[in-house]
Tab-separated table of C-alpha atoms in Angstrom:
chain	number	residue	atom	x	y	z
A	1	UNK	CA	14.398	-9.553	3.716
A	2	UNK	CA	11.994	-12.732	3.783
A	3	UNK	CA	11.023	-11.335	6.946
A	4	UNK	CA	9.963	-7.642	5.698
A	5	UNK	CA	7.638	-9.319	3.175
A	6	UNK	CA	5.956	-11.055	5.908
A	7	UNK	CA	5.981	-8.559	7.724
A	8	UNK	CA	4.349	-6.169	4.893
A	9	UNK	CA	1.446	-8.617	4.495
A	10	UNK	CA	0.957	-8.315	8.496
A	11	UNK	CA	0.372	-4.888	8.125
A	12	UNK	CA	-1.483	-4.694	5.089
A	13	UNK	CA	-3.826	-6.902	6.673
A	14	UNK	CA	-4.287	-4.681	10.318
A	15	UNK	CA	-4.653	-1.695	7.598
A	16	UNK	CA	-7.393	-3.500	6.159
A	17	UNK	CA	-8.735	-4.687	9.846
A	18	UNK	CA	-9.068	-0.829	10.659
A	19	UNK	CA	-10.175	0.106	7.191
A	20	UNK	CA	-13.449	-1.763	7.780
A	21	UNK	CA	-13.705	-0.921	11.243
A	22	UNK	CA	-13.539	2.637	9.749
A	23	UNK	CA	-16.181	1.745	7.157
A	24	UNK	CA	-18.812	0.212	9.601
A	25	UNK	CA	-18.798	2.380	12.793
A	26	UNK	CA	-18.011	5.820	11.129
A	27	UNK	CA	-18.945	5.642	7.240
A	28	UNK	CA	-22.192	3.288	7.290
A	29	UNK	CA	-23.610	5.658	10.223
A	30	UNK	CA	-22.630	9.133	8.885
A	31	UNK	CA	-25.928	11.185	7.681
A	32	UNK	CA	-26.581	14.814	7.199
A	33	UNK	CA	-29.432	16.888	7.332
A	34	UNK	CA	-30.724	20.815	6.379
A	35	UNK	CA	-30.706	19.975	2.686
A	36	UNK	CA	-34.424	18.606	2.122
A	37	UNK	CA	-34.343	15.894	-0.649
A	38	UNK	CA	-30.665	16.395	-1.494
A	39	UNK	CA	-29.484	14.982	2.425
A	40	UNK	CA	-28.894	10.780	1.010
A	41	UNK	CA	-27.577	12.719	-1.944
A	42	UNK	CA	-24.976	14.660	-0.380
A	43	UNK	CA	-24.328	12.642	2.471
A	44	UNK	CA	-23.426	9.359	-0.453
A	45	UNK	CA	-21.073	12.120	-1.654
A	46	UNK	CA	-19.434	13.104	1.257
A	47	UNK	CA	-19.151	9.003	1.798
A	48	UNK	CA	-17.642	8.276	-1.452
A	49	UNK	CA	-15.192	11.291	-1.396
A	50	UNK	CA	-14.457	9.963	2.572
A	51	UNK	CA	-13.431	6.847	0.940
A	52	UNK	CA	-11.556	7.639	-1.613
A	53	UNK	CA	-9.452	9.326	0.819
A	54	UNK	CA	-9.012	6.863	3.251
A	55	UNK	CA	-7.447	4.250	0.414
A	56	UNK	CA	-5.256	7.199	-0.754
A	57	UNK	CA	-4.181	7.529	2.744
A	58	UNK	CA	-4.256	3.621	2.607
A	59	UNK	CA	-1.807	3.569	-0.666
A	60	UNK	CA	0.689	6.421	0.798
A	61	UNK	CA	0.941	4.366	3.861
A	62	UNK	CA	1.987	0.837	2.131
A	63	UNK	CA	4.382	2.974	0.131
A	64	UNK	CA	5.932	4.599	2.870
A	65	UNK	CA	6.082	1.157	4.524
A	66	UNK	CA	7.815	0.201	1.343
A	67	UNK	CA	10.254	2.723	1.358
A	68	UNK	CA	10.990	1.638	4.933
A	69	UNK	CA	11.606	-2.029	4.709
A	70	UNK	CA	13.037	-2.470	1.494
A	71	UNK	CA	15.465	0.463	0.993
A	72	UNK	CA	18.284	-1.021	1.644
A	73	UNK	CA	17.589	-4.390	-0.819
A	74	UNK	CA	15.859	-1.819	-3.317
A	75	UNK	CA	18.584	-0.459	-5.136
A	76	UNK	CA	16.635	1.913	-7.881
B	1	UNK	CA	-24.705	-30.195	4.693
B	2	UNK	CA	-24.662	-34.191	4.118
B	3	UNK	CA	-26.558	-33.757	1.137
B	4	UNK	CA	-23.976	-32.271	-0.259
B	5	UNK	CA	-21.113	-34.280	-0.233
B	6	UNK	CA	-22.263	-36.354	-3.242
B	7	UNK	CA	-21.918	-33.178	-5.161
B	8	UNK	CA	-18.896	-32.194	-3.842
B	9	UNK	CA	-17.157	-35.065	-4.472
B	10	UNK	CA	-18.601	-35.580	-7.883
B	11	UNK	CA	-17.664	-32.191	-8.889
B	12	UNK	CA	-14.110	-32.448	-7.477
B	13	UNK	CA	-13.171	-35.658	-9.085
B	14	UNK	CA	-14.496	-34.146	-12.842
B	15	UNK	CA	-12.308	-30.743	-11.820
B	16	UNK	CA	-9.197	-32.868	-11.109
B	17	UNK	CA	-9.199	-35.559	-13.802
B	18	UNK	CA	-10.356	-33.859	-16.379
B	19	UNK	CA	-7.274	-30.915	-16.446
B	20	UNK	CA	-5.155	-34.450	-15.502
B	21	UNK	CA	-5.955	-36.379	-18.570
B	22	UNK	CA	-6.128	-33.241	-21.009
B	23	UNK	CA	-3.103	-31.589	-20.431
B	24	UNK	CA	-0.945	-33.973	-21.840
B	25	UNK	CA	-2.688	-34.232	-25.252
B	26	UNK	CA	-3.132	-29.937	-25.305
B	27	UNK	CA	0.793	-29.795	-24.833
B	28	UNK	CA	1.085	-32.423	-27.911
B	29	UNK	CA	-1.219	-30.798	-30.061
B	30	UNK	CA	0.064	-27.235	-29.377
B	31	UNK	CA	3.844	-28.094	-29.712
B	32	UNK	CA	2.809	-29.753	-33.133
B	33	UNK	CA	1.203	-26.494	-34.371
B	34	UNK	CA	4.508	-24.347	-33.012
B	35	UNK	CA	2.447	-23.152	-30.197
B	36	UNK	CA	5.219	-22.379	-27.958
B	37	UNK	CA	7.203	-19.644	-26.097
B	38	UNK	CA	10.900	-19.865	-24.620
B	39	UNK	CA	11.021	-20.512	-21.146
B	40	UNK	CA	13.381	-17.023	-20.137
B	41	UNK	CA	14.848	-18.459	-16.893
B	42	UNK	CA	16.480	-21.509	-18.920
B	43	UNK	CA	20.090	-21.923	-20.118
B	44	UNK	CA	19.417	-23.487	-23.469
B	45	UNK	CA	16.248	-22.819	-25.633
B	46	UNK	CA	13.971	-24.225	-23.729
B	47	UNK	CA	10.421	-24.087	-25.712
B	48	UNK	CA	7.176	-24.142	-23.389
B	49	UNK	CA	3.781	-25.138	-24.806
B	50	UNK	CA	1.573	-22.104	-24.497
B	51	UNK	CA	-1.447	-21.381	-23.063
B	52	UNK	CA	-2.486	-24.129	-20.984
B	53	UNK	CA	-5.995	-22.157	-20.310
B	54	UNK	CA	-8.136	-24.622	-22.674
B	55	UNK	CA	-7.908	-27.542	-20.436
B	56	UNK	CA	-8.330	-25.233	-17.440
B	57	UNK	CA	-11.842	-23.299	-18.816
B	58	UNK	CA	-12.838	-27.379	-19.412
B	59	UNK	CA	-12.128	-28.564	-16.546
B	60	UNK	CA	-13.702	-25.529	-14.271
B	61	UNK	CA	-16.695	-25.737	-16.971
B	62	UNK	CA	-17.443	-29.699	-16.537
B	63	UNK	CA	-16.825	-29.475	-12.705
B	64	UNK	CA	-19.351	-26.690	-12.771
B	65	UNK	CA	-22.152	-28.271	-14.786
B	66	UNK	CA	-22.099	-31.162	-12.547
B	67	UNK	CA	-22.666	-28.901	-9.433
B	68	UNK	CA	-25.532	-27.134	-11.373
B	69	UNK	CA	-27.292	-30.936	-12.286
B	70	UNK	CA	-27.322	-31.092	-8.114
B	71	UNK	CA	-27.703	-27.605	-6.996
B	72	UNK	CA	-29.050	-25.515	-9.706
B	73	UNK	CA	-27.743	-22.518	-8.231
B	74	UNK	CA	-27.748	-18.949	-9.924
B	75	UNK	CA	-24.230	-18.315	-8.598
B	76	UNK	CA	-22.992	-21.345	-9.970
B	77	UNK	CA	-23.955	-20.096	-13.614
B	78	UNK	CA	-22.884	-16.663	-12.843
B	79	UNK	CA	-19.272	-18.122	-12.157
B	80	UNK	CA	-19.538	-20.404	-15.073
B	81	UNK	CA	-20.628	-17.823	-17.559
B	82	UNK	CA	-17.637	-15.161	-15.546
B	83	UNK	CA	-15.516	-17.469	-16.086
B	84	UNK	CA	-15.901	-18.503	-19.553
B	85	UNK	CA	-15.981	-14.821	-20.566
B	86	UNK	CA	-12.292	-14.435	-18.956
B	87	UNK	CA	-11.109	-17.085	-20.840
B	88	UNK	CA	-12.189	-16.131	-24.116
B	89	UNK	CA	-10.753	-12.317	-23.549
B	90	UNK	CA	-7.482	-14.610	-21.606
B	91	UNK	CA	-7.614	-16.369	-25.153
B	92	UNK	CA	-7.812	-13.653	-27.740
B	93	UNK	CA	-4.670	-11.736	-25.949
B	94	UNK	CA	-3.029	-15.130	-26.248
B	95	UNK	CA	-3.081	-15.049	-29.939
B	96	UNK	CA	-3.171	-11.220	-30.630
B	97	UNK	CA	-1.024	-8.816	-28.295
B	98	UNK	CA	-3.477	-6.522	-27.172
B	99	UNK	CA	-3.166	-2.963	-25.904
B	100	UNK	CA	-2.822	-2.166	-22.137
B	101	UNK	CA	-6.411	-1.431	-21.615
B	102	UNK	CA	-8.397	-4.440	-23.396
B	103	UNK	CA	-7.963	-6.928	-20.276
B	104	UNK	CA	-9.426	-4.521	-17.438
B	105	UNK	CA	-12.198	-3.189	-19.744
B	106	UNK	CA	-13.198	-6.663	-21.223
B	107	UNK	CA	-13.019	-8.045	-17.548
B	108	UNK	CA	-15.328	-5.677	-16.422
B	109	UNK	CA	-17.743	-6.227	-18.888
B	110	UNK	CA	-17.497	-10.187	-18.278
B	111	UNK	CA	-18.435	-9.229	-14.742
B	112	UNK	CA	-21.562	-7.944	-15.441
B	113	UNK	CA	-23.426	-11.855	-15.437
B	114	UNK	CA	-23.128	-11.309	-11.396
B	115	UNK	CA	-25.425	-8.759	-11.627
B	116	UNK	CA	-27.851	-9.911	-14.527
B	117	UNK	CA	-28.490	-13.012	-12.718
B	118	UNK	CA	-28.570	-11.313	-9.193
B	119	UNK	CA	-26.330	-13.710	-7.252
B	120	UNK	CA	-24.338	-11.226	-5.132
B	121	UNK	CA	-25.360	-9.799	-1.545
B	122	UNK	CA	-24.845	-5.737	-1.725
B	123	UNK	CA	-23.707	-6.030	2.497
B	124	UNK	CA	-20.272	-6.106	2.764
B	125	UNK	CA	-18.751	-8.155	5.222
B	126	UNK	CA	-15.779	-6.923	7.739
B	127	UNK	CA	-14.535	-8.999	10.897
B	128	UNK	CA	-15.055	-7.501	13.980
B	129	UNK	CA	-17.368	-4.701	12.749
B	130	UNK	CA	-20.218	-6.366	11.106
B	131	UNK	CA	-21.616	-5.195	7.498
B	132	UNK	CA	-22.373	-2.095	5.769
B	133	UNK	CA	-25.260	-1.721	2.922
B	134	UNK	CA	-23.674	-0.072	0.235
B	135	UNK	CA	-26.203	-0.929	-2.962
B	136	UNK	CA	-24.865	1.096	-5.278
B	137	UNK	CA	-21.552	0.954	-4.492
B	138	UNK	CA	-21.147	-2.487	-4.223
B	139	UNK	CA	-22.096	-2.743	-8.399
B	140	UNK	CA	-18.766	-0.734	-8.559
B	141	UNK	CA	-17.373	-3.269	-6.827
B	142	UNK	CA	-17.984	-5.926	-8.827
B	143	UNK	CA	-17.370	-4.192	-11.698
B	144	UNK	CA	-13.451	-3.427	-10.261
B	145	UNK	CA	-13.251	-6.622	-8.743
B	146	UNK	CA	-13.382	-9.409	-11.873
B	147	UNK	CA	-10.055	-7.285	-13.510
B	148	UNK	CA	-8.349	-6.951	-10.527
B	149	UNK	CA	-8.239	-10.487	-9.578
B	150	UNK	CA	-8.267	-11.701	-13.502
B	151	UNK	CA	-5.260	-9.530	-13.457
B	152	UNK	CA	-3.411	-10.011	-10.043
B	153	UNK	CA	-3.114	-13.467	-10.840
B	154	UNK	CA	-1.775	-13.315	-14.516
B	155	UNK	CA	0.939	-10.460	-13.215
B	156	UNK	CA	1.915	-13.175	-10.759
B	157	UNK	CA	2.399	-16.031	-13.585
B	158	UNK	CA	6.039	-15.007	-14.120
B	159	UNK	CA	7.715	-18.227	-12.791
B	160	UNK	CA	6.929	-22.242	-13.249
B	161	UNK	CA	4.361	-23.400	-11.449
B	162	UNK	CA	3.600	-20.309	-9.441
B	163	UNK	CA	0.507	-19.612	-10.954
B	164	UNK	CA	-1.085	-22.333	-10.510
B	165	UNK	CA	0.554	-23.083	-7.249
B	166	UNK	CA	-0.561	-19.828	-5.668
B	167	UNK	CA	-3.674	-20.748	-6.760
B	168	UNK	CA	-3.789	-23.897	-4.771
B	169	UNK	CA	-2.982	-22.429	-1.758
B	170	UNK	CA	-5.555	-19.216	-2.248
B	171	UNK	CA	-8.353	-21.053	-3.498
B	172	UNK	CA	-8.185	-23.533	-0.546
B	173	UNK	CA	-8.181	-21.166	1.900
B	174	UNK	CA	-10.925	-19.302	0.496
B	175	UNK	CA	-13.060	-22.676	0.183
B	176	UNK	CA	-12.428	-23.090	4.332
B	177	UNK	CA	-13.112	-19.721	4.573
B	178	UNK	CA	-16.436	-20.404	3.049
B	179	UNK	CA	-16.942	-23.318	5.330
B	180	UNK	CA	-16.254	-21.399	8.433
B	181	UNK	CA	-18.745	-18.610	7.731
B	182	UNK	CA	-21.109	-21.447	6.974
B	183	UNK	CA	-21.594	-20.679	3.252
B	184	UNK	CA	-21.494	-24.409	2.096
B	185	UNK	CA	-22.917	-24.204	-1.307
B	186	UNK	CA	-20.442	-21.977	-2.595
B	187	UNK	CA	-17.682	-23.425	-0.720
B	188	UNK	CA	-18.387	-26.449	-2.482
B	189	UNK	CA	-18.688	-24.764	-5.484
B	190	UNK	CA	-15.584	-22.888	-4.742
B	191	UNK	CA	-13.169	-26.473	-4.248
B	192	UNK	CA	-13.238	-27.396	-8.248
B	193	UNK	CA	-10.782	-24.506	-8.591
B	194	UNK	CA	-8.095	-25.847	-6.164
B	195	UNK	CA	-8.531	-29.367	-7.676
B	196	UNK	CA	-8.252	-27.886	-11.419
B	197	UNK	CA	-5.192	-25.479	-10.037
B	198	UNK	CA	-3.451	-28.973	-8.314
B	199	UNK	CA	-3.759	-30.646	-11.425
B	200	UNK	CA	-2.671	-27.978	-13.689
B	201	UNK	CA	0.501	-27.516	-10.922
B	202	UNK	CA	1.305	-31.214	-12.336
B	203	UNK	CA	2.554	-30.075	-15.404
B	204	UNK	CA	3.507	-26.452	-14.725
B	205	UNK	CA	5.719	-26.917	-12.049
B	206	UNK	CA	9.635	-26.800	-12.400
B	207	UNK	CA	10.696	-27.380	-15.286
B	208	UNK	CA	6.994	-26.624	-17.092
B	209	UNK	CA	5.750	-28.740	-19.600
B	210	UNK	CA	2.638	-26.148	-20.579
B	211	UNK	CA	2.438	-22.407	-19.075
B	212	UNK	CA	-1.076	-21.004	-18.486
B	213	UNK	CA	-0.952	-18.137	-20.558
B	214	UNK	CA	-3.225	-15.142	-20.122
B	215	UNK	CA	-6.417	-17.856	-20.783
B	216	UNK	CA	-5.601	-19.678	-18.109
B	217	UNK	CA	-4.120	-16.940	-15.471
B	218	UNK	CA	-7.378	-15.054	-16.224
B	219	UNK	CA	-9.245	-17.954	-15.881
B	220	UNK	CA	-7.971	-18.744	-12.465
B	221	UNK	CA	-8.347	-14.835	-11.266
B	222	UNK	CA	-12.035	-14.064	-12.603
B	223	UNK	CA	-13.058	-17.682	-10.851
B	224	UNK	CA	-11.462	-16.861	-7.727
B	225	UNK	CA	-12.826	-13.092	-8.053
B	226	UNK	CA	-16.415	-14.430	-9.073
B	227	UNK	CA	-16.116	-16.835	-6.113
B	228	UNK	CA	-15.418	-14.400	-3.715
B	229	UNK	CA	-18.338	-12.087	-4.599
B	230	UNK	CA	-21.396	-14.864	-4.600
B	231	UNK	CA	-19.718	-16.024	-1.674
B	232	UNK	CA	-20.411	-12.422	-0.179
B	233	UNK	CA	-16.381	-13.022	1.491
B	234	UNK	CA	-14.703	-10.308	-0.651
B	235	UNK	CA	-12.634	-8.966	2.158
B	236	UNK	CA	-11.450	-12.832	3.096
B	237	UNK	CA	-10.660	-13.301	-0.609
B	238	UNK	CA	-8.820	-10.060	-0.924
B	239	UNK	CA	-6.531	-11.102	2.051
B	240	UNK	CA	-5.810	-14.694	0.753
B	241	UNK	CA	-4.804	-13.072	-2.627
B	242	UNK	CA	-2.796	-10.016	-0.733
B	243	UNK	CA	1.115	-11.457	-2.229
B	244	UNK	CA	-0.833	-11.172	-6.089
B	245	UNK	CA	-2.096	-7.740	-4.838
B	246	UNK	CA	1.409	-6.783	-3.251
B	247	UNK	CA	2.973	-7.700	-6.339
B	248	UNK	CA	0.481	-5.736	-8.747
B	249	UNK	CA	0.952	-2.743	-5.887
B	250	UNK	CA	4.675	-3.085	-6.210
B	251	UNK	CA	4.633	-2.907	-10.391
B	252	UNK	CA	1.950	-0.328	-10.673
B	253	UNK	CA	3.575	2.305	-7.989
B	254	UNK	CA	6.449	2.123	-9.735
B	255	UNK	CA	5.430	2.198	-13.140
B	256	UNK	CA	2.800	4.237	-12.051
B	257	UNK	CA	0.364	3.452	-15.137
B	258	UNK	CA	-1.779	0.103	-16.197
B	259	UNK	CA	0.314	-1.417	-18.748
B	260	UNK	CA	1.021	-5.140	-20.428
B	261	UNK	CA	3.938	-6.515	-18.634
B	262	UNK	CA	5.739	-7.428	-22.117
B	263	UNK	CA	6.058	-3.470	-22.995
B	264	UNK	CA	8.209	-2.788	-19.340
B	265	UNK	CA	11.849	-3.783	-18.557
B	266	UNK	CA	12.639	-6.674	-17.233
B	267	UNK	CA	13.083	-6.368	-13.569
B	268	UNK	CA	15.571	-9.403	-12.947
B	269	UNK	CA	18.269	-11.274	-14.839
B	270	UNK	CA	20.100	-14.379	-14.311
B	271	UNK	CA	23.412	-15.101	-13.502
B	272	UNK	CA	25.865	-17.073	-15.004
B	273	UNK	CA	24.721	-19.934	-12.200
B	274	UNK	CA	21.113	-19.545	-13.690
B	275	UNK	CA	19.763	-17.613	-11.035
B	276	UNK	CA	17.499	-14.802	-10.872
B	277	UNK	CA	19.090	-12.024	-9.129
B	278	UNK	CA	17.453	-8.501	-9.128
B	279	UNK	CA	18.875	-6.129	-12.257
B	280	UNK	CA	21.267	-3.116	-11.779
B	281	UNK	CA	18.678	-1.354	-14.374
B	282	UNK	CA	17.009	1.676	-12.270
B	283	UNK	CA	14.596	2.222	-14.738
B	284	UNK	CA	13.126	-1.350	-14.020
B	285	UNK	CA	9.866	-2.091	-11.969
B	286	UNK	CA	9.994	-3.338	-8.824
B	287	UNK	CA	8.193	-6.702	-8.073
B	288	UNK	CA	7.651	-9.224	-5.392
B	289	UNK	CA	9.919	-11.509	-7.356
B	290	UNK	CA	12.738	-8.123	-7.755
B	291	UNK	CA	11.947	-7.818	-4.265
B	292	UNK	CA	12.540	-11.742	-3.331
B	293	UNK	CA	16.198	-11.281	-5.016
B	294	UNK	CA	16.997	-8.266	-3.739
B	295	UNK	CA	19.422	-9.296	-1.382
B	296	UNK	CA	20.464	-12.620	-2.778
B	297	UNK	CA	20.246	-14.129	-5.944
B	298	UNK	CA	17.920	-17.667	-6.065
B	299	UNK	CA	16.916	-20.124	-8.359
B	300	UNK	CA	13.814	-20.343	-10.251
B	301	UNK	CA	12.347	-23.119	-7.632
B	302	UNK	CA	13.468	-21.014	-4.603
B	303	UNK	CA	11.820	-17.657	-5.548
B	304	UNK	CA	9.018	-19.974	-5.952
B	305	UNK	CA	9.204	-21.474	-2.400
B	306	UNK	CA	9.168	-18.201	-0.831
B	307	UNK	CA	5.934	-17.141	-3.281
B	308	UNK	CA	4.233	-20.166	-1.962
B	309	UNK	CA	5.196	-19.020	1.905
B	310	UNK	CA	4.064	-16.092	1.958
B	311	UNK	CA	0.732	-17.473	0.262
B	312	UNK	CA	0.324	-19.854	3.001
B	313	UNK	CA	1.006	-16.478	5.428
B	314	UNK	CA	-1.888	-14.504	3.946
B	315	UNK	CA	-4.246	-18.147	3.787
B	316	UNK	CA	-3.462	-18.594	7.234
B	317	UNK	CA	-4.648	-14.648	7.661
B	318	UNK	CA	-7.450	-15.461	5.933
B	319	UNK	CA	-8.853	-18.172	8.047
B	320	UNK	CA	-8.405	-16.501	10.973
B	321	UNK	CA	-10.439	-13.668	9.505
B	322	UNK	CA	-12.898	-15.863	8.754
B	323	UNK	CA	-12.957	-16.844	12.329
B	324	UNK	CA	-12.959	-13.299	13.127
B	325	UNK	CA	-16.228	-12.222	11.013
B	326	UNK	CA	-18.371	-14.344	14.090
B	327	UNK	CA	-16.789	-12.090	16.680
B	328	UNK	CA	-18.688	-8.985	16.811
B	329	UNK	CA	-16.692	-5.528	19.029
């Protein structure tokens, strides 16, 4: 049990290891062209809507993980 | 850097002595005026003198001002004027139960000195990877980050002493942090909070004398949150705080909206031993603490133990993150 939570802060933390990898080599890079003045515009988008879909994918993950550790101590 | 231990150890004594010799008298004058709360985890009636958050905001403030007669540093003010903004809002949910919503907005809007006086860096830092310029963004950031932290911490005050013990143990770690990425100024600026924390532990520890109460719990999170951000080590800071963040993860997936913590059920009980096992209710949260007693019921001073473990855990993380933000892939 003590074990899982250590365990779920060890992962938390690689998640957030590869989360800023993630963010600096592919994110912080990323531009698009063929749109004249709108390109930062639309490429911020695309960015923001990028990220707000990795830390979805982030949350669903830690619950899942959740699930998986604690289900047999969680008895709801 | 020598320069600087005069400061350092000025502002550090102030921090410690001050919360040391004022506590006593708050928790006199506040049990005089009926200022208390029972302690839930307690056989008999056990009254608590509540909130401790005045001699905590004087303390930070004093420890603060003598850093500024040294340094006179905009990010010192900036986490002086955060900080007093948290307490106030802390202070005014202390004496009038306040809707759901009034800490995160008011939080946000006491975040908003950071950016009037300028003293954040809009990079943001990642080990291994380097930094990414994210201007606009990063005012968001700061924005989110004052109530998450103010809040993360008071969710976590639900024990003796593990408020202000976890914030021993986080603040310390961020303040080597700070010294390891060679930000001196605000890791000196960032010690005052463990030595206020260590001597508010004095007299919240098992069995309390004084709880926080929202003033001080947000007091504690907006500091360590302001911190964090002039320090430019918000992804450090968010990994020294991640059992907080766990537990607020834990509470908010299941009750899956931002509510007060009085207006939910209560997700443990005690037995007839006094200790907190986890409660047959379904309907009930889960929580690191729920989670803690899952298994096997503990006493009050155990759960505790095992909060301040895995708080030494995520520290320990956070150092070698630190360590890791020189190394470049």
């Amino acid at each position: 049990m003590k074990f899982g939570l250590f365990g779920f802060l060890f992962v938390m933390w690689i998640l957030i290891l590869v989360g800023g990898g993630i963010t600096v080599m592919i994110l912080g890079p990323f531009s698009i062209s063929g749109f004249g003045e709108l390109d930062r515009f639309i490429g911020s988008i695309i960015k923001a809507i990028v990220a707000i879909i990795l830390v979805v994918i982030w949350i669903l993950i830690l619950s899942k993980l959740k699930n998986l550790i604690f289900r047999k101590e969680i008895k709801s | 850097m020598i320069e600087l231990i005069l400061p350092a150890v000025a502002s550090c004594i102030v921090a410690f002595f001050v919360v040391f010799l004022m506590t006593p008298p708050l928790i006199k004058f506040l049990e005089k005026r009926n200022l208390t709360v029972k302690d839930v985890n307690k056989k008999e009636d056990v009254m608590v003198a509540r909130p401790g958050g005045l001699s905590i905001i004087t303390g930070i403030i004093a420890s603060e001002i003598v850093l500024y007669a040294f340094l006179q540093l905009n990010e010192i003010l900036a986490i002086i004027i955060t900080t007093s903004a948290a307490f106030v809002i802390g202070y005014v949910d202390d004496r009038k139960v306040m809707g759901g919503w009034f800490k995160p907005v008011a939080l946000a809007i006491a975040a908003t000195p950071i950016i009037a006086l300028g003293a954040y860096n809009s990079d943001l830092a990642f080990p291994l990877f380097g930094t990414v310029q994210i201007p606009v963004l990063y005012l968001a950031l700061i924005v989110f980050m004052i109530p998450i932290t103010g809040n993360t911490i008071n969710s976590i005050d639900v024990l003796n002493g593990v408020a202000s013990g976890f914030m021993v143990i986080a603040s310390f770690s961020l303040s080597i942090c700070l010294f390891i990425v060679q930000n001196y100024e605000i890791a000196i600026a960032s010690l005052p909070l463990g030595f206020v924390s260590l001597a508010f532990y004095k007299y919240h520890k098992i069995p309390s004398k004084i709880f926080p109460g929202d003033s001080g719990a947000l007091t504690f999170g907006a500091m360590y949150g302001t911190i964090a951000i002039v320090g430019g080590i918000e992804v450090i800071a968010a990994i020294a705080l991640l059992p907080a963040i766990i537990n607020s993860f834990l509470f908010l997936s299941s009750v899956k909206k931002i509510t007060e913590h009085r207006q939910i059920k209560n997700p443990t009980s005690l037995t007839s031993e006094l200790k907190i096992k986890s409660t047959d209710d379904v309907s009930a949260p889960i929580t690191l603490v729920r989670l803690i007693v899952a298994s096997k019921a503990l006493s009050e001073k155990q759960v505790g133990f095992v909060i301040f473990k895995l708080a030494i855990f995520s520290g320990i993380l956070a150092i070698i993150t630190a360590f890791m933000m020189g190394v470049s892939l």
